[in-house]
CSV table of N, CA and C in Angstrom, one decimal:
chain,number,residue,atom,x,y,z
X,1,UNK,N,30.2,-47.7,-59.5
X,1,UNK,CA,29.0,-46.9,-60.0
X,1,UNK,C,27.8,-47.3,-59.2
X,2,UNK,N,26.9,-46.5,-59.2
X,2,UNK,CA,25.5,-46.8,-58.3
X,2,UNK,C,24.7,-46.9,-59.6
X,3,UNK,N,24.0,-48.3,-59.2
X,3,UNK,CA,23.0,-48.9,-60.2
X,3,UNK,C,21.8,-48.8,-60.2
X,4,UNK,N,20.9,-48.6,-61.3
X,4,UNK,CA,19.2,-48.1,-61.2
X,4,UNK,C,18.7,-49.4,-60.8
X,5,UNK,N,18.0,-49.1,-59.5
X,5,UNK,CA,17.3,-50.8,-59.0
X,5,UNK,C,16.1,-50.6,-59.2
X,6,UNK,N,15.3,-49.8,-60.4
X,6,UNK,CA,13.3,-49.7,-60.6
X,6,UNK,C,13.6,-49.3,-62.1
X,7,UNK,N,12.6,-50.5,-62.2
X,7,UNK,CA,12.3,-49.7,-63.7
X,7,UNK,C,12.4,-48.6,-64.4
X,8,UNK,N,12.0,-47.9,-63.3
X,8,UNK,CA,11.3,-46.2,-63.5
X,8,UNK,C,12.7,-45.4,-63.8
X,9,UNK,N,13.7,-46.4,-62.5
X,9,UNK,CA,15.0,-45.7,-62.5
X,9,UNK,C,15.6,-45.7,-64.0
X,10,UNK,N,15.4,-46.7,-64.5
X,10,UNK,CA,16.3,-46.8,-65.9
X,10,UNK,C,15.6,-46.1,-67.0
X,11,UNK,N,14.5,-45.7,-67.0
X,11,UNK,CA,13.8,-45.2,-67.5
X,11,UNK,C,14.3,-43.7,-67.5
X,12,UNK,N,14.4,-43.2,-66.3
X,12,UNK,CA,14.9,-41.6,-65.9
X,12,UNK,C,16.4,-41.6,-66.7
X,13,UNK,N,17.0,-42.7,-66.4
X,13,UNK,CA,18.8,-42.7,-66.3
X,13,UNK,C,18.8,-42.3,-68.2
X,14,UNK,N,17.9,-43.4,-69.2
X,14,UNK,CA,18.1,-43.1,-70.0
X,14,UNK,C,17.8,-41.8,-70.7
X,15,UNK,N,16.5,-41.3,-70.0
X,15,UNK,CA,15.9,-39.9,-70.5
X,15,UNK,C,17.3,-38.6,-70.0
X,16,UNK,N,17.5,-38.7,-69.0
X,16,UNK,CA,18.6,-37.7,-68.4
X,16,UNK,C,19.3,-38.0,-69.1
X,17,UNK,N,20.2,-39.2,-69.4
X,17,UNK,CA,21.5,-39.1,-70.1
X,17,UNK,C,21.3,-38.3,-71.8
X,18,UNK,N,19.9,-38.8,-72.4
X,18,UNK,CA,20.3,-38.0,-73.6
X,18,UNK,C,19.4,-36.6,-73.5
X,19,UNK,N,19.0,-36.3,-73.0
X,19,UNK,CA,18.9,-34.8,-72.2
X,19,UNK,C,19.9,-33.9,-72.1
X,20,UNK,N,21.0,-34.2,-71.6
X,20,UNK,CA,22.2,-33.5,-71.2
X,20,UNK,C,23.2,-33.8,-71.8
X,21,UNK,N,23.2,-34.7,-72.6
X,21,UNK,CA,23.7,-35.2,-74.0
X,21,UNK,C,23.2,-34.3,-75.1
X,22,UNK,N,22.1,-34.3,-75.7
X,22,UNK,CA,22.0,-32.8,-76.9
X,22,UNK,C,21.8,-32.0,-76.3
X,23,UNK,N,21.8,-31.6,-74.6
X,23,UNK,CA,22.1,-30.3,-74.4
X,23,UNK,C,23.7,-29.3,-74.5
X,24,UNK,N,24.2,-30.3,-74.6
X,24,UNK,CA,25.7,-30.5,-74.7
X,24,UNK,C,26.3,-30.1,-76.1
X,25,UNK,N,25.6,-31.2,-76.8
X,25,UNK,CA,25.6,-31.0,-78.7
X,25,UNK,C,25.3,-29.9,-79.1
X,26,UNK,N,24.0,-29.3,-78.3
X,26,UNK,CA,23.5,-28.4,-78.8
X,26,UNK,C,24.6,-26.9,-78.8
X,27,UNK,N,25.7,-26.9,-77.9
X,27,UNK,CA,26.3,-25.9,-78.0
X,27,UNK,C,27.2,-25.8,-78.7
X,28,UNK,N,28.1,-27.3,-78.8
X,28,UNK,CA,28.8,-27.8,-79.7
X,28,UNK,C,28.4,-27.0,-81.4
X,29,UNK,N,27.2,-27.1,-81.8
X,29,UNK,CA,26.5,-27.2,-82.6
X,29,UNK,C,26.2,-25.4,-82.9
X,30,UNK,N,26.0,-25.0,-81.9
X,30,UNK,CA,26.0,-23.6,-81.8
X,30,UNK,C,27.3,-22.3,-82.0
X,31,UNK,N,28.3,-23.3,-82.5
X,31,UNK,CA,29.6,-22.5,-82.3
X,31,UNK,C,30.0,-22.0,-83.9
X,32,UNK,N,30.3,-20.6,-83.8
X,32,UNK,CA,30.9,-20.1,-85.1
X,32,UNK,C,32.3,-20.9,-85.4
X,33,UNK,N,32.7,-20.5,-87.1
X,33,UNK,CA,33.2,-21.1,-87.3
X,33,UNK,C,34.9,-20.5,-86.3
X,34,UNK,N,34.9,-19.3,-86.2
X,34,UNK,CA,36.0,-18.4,-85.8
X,34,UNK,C,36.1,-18.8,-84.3
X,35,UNK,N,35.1,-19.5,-83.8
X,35,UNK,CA,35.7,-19.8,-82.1
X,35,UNK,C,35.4,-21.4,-81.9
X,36,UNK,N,35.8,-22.2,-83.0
X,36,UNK,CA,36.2,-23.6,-82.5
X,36,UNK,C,37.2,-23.6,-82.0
X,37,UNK,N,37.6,-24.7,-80.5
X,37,UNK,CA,38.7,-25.3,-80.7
X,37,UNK,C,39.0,-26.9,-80.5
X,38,UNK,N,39.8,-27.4,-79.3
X,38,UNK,CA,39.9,-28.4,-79.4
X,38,UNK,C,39.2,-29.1,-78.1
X,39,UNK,N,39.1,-28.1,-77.1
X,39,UNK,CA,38.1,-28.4,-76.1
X,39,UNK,C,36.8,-28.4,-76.1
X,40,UNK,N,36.3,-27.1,-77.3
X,40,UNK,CA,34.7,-26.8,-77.1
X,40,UNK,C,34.4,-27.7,-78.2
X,41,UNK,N,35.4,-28.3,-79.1
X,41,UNK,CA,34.4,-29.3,-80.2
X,41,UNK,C,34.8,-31.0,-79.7
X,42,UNK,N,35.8,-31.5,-80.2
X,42,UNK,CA,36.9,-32.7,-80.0
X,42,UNK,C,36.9,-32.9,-78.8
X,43,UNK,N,37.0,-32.1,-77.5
X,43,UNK,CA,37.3,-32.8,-76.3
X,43,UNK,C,35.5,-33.2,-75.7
X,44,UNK,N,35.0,-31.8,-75.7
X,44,UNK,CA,33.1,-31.7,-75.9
X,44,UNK,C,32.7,-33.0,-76.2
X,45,UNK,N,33.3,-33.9,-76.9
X,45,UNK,CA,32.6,-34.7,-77.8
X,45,UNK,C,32.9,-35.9,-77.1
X,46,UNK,N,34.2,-36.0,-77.1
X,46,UNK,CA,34.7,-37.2,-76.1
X,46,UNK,C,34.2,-37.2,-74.5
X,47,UNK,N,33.8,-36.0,-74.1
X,47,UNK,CA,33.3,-35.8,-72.5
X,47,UNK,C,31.8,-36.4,-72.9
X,48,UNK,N,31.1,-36.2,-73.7
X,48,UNK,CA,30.0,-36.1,-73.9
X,48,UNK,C,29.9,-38.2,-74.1
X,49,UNK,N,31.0,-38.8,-74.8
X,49,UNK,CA,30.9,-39.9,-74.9
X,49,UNK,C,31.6,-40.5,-73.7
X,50,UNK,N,32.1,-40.1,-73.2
X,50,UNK,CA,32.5,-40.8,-71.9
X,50,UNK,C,31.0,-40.8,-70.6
X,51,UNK,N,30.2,-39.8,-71.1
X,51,UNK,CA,29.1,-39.7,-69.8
X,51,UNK,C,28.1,-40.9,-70.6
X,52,UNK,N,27.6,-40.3,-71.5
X,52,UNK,CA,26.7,-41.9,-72.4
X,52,UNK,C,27.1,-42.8,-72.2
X,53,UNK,N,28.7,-43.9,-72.2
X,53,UNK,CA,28.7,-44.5,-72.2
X,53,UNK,C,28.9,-45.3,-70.8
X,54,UNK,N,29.3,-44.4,-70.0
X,54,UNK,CA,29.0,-44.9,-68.5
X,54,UNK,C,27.4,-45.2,-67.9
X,55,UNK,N,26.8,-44.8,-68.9
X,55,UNK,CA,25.2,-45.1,-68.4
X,55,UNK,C,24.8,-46.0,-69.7
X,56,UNK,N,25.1,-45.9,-70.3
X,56,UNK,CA,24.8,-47.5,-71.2
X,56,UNK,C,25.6,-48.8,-70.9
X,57,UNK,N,26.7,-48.7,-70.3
X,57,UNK,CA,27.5,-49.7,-69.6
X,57,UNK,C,26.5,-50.5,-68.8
X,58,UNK,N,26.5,-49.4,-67.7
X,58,UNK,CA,25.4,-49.9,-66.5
X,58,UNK,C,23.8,-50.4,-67.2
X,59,UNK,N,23.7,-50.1,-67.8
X,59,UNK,CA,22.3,-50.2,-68.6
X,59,UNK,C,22.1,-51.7,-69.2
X,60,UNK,N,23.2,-51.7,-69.8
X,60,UNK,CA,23.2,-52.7,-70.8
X,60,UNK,C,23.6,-54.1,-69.9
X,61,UNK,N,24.9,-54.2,-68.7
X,61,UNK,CA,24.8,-54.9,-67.6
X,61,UNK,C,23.6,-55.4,-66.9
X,62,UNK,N,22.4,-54.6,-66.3
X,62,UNK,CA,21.4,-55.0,-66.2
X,62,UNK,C,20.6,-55.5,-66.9
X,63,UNK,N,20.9,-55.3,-68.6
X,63,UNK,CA,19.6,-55.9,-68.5
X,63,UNK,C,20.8,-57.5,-69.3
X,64,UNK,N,21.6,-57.5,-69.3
X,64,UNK,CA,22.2,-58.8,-69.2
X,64,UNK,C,22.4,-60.0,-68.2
X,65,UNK,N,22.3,-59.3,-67.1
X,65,UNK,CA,22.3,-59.9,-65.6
X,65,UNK,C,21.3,-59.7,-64.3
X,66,UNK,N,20.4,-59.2,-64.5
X,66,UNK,CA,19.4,-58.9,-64.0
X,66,UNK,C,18.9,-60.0,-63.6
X,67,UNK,N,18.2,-60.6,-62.2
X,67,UNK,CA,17.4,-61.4,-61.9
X,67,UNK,C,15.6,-61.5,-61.8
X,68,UNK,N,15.9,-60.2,-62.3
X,68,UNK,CA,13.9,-59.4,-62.7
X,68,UNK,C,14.2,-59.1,-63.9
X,69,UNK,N,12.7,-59.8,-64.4
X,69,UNK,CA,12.4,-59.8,-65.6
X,69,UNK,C,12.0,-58.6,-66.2
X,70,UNK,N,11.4,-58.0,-65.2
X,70,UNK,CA,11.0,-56.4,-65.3
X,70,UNK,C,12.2,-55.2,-65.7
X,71,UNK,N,13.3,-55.8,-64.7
X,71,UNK,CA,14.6,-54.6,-64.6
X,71,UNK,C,15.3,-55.1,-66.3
X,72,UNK,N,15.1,-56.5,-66.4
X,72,UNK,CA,15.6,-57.2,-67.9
X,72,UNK,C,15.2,-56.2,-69.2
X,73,UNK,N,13.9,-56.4,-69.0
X,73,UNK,CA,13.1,-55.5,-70.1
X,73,UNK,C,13.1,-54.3,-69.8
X,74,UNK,N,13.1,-53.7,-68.8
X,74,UNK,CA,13.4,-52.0,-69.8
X,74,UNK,C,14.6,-51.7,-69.9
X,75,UNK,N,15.7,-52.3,-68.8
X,75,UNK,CA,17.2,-51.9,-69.6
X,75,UNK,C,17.3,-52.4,-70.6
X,76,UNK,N,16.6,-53.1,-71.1
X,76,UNK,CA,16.7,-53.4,-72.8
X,76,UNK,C,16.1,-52.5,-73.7
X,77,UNK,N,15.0,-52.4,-73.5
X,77,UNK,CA,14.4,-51.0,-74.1
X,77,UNK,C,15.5,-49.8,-74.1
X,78,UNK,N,15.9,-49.4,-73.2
X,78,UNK,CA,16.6,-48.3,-72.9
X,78,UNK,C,17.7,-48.8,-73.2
X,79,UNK,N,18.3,-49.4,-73.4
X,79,UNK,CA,19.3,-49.8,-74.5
X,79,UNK,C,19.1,-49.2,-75.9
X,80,UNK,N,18.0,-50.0,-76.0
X,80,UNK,CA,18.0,-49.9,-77.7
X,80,UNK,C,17.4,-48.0,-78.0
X,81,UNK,N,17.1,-47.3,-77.1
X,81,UNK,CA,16.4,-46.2,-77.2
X,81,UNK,C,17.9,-45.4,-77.3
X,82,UNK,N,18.8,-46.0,-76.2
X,82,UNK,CA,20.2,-45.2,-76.6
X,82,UNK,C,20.7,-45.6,-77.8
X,83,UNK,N,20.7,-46.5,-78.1
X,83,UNK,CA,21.4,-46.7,-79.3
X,83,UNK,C,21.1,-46.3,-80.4
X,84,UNK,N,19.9,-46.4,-80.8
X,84,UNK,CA,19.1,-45.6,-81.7
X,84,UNK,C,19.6,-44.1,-81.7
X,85,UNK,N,19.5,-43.7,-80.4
X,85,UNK,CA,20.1,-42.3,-80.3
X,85,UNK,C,21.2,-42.0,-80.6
X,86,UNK,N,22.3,-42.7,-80.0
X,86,UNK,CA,23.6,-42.6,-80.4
X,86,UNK,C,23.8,-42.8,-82.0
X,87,UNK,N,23.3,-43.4,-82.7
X,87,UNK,CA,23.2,-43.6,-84.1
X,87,UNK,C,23.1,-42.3,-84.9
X,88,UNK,N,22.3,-41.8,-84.1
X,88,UNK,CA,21.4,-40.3,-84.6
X,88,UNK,C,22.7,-39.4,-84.6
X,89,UNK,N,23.5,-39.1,-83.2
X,89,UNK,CA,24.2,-38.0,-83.2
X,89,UNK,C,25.6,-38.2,-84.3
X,90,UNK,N,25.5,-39.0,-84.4
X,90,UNK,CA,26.5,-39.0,-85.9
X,90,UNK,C,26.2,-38.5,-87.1
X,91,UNK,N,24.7,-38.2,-87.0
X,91,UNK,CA,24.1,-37.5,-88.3
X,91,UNK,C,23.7,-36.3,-87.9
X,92,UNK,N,24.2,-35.8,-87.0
X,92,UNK,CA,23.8,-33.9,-86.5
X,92,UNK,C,24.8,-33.1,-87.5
X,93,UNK,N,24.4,-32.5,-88.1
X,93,UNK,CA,24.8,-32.1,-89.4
X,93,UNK,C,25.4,-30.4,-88.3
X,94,UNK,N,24.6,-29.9,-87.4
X,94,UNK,CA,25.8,-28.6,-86.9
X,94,UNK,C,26.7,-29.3,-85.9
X,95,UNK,N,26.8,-30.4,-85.2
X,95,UNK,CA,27.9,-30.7,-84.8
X,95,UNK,C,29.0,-30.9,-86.1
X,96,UNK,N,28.8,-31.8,-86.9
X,96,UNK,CA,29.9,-31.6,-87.9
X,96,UNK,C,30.0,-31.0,-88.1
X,97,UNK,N,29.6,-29.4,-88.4
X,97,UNK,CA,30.0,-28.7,-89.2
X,97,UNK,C,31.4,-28.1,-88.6
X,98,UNK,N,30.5,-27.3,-86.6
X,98,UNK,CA,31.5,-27.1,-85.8
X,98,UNK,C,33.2,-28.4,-85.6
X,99,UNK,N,33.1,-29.6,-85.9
X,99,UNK,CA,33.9,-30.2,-85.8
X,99,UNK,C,34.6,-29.8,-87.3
X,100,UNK,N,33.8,-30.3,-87.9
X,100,UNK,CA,35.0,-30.3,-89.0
X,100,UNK,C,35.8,-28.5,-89.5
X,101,UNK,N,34.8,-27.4,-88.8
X,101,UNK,CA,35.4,-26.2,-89.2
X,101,UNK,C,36.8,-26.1,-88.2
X,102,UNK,N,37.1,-27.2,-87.4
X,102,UNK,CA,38.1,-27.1,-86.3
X,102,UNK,C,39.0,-27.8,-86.9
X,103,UNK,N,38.8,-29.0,-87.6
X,103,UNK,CA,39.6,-29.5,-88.2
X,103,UNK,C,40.0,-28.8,-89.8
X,104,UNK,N,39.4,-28.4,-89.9
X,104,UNK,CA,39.8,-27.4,-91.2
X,104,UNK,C,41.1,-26.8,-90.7
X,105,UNK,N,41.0,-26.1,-89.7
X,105,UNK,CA,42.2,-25.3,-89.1
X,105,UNK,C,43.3,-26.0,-89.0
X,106,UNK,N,43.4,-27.3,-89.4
X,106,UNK,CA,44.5,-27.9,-89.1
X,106,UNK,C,45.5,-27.8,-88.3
X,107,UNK,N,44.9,-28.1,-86.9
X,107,UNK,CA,45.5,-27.7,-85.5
X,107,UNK,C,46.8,-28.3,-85.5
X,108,UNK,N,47.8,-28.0,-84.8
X,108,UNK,CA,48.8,-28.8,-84.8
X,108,UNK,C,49.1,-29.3,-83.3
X,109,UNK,N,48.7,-31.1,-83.6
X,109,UNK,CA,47.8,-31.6,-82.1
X,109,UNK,C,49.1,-32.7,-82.4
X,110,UNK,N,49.7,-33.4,-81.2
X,110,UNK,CA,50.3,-34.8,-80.5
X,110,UNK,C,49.6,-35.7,-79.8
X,111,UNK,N,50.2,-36.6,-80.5
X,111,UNK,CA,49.5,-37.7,-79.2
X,111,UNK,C,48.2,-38.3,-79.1
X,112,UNK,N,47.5,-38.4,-77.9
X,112,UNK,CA,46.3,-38.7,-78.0
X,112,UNK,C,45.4,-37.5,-78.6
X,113,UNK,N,45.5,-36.0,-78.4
X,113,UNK,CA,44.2,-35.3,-79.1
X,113,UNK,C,44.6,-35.4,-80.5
X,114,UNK,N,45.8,-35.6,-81.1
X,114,UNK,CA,45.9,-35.8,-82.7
X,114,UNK,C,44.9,-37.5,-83.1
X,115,UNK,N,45.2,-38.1,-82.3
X,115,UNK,CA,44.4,-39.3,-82.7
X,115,UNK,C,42.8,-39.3,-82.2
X,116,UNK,N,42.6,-38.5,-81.1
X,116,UNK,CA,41.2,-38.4,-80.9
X,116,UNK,C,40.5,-37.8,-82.6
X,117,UNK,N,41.3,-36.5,-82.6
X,117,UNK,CA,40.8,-36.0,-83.7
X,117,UNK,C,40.7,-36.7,-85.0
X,118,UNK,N,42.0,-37.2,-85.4
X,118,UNK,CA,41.8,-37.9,-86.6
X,118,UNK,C,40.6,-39.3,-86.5
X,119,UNK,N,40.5,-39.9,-85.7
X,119,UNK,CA,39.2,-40.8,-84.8
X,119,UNK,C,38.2,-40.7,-85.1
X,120,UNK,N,37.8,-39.2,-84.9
X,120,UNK,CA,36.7,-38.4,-85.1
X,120,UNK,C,36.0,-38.2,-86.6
X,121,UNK,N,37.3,-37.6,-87.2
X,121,UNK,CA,36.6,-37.2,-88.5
X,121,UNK,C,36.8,-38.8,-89.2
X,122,UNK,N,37.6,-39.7,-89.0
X,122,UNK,CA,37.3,-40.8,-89.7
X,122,UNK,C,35.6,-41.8,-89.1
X,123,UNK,N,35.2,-41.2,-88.1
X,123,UNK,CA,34.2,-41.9,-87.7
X,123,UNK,C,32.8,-41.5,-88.6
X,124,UNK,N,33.2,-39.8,-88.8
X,124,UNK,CA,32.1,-39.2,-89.3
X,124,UNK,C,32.6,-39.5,-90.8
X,125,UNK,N,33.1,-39.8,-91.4
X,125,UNK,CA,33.6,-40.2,-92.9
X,125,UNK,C,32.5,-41.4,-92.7
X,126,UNK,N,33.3,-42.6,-92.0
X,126,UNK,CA,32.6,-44.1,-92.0
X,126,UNK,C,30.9,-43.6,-91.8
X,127,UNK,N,30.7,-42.9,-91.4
X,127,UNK,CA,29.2,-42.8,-91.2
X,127,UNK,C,28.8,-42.0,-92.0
X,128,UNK,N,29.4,-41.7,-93.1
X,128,UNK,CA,29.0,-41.3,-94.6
X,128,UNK,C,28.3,-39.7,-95.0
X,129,UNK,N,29.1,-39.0,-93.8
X,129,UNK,CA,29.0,-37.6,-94.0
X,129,UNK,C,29.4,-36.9,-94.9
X,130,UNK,N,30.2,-37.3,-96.0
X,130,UNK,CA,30.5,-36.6,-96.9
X,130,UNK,C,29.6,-37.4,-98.3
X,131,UNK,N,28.7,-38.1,-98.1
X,131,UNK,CA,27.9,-38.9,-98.9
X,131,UNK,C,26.3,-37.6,-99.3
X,132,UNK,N,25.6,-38.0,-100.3
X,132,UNK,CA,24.2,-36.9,-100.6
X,132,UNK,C,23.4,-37.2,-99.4
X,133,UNK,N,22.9,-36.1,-99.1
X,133,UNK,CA,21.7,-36.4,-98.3
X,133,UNK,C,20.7,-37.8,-98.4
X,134,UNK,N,20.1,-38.0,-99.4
X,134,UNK,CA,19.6,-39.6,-99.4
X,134,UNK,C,20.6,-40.6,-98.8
X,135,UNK,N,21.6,-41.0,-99.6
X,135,UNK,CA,22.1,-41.6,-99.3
X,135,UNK,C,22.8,-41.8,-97.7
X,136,UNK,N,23.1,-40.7,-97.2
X,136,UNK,CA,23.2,-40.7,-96.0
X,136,UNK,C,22.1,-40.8,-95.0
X,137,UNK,N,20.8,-40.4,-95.3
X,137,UNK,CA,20.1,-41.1,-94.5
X,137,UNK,C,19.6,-42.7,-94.2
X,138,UNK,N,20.1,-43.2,-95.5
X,138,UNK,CA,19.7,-44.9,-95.7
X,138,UNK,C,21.0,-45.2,-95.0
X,139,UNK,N,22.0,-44.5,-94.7
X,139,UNK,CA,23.2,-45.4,-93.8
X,139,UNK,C,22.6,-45.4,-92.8
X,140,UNK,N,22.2,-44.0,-92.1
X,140,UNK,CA,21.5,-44.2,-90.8
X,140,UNK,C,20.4,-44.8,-90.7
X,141,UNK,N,19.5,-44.9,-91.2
X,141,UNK,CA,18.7,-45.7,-91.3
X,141,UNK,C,19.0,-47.4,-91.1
X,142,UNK,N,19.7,-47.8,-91.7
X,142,UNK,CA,20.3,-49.4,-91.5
X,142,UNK,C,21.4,-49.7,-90.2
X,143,UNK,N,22.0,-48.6,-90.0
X,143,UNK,CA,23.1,-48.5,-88.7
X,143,UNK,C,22.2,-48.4,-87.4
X,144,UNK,N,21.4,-47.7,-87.4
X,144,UNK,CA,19.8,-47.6,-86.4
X,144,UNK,C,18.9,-49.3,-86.5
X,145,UNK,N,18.8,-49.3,-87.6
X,145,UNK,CA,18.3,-50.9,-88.0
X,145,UNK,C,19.3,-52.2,-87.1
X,146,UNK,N,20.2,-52.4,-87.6
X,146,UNK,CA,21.4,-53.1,-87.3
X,146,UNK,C,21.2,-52.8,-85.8
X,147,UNK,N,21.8,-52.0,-84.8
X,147,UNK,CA,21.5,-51.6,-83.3
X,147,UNK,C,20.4,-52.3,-82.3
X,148,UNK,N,19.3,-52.3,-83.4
X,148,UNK,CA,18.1,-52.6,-82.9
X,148,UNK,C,18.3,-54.1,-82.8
X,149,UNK,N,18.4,-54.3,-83.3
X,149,UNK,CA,18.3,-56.3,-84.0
X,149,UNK,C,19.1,-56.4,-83.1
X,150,UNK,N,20.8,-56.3,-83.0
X,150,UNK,CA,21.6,-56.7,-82.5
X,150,UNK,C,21.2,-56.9,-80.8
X,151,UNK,N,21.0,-55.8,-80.2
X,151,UNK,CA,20.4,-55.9,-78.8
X,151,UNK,C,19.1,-57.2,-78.9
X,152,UNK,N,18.5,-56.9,-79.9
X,152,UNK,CA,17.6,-58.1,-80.0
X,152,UNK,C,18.2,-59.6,-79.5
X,153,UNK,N,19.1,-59.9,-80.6
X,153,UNK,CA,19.6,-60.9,-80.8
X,153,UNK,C,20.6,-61.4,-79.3
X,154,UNK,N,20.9,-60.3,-78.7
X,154,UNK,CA,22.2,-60.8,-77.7
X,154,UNK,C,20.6,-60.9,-76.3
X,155,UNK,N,19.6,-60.5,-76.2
X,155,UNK,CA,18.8,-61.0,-75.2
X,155,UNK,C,18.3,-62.2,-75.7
X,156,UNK,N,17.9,-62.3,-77.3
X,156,UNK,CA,17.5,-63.8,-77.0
X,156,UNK,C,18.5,-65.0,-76.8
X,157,UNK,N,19.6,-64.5,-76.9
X,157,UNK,CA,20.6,-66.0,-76.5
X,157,UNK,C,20.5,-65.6,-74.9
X,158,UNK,N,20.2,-64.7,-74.3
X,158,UNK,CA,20.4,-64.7,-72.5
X,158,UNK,C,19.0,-65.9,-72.2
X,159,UNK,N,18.0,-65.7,-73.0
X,159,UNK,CA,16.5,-65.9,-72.6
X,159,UNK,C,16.6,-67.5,-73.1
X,160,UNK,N,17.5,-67.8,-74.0
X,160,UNK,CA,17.2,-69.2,-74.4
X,160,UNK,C,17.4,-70.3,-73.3
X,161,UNK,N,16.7,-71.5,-73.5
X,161,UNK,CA,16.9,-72.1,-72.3
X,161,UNK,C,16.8,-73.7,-72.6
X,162,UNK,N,16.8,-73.8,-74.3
X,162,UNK,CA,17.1,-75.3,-74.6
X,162,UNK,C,19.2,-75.4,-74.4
X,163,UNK,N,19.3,-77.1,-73.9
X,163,UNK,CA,20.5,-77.2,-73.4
X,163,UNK,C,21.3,-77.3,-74.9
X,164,UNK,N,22.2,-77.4,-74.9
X,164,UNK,CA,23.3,-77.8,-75.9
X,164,UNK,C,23.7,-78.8,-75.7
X,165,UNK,N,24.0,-79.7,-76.3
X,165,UNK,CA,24.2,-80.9,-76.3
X,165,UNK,C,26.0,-81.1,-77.3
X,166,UNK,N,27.3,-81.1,-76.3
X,166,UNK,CA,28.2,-80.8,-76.5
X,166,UNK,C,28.8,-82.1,-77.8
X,167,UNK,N,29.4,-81.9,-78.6
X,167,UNK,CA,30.1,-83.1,-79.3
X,167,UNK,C,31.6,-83.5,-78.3
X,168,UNK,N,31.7,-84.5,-78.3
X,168,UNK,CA,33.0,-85.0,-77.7
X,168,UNK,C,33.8,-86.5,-78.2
């Protein structure tokens, strides 16, 4: 992969990737219930997570190994900006709907698209789509929370710099 070497670059990488990420959703999201299938919702979704996650890979590498403190801190920002994000599209209430009006149809899938799908709607279950509105937003809310911290947490063990002192 070709890596963002400026600030600015990671800055752009993050903005572009979720750009064309809900632009993507957004069609997903736009589909009646009579023209779902397993490409324009289930496959859509996995394409769409296969591109995010190749720019959060790289993203998140940098700011793990980075020798600039500069390139450190905004792949970290832009970390946590995707993540936050990615938290979010679990709670897009027309993508579920288009997904699950596909799974309603009870397609008769093998293999890996039978497990992508079942995947799917067990992801959106765990992330408490069938829960009330309140209460679904306090999941996201703490799953967004949790995200945040975590990235926190894994830069300050890179940044720490008292030694450990081994038992033997």
């Amino acid at each position: 992969p070709e890596f963002e070497t400026t600030p600015a670059a990671i800055q752009a990488t993050a903005d572009q990737t979720m750009a064309s990420a809900n632009a993507a959703l957004d069609q997903i999201g736009k589909l009646p219930p009579d023209q779902v299938n397993f490409t324009n919702t289930i496959g859509a979704l996995d394409d769409i997570g296969f591109q995010t996650g190749g720019a959060m890979n790289r993203l998140y590498l940098i700011k793990e190994t980075s020798t600039n403190a500069a390139m450190r801190a905004a792949a970290t920002e832009a970390v946590k900006r995707l993540q936050e994000w990615g938290v979010g599209l679990d709670y897009r209430e027309d993508v579920y709907r288009a997904v699950k009006a596909y799974a309603d149809t009870q397609p008769k899938l093998s293999g890996e698209a039978a497990k992508l799908l079942a995947d799917t709607m067990r992801d959106y279950r765990r992330a408490g789509l069938a829960l009330p509105k309140p209460q679904r937003d306090e999941v996201e809310r703490l799953r967004k929370e949790l995200a945040s911290v975590s990235t926190d947490f894994d830069s300050n063990i890179n940044k720490a710099q008292k030694a450990l002192k081994g038992v033997m």
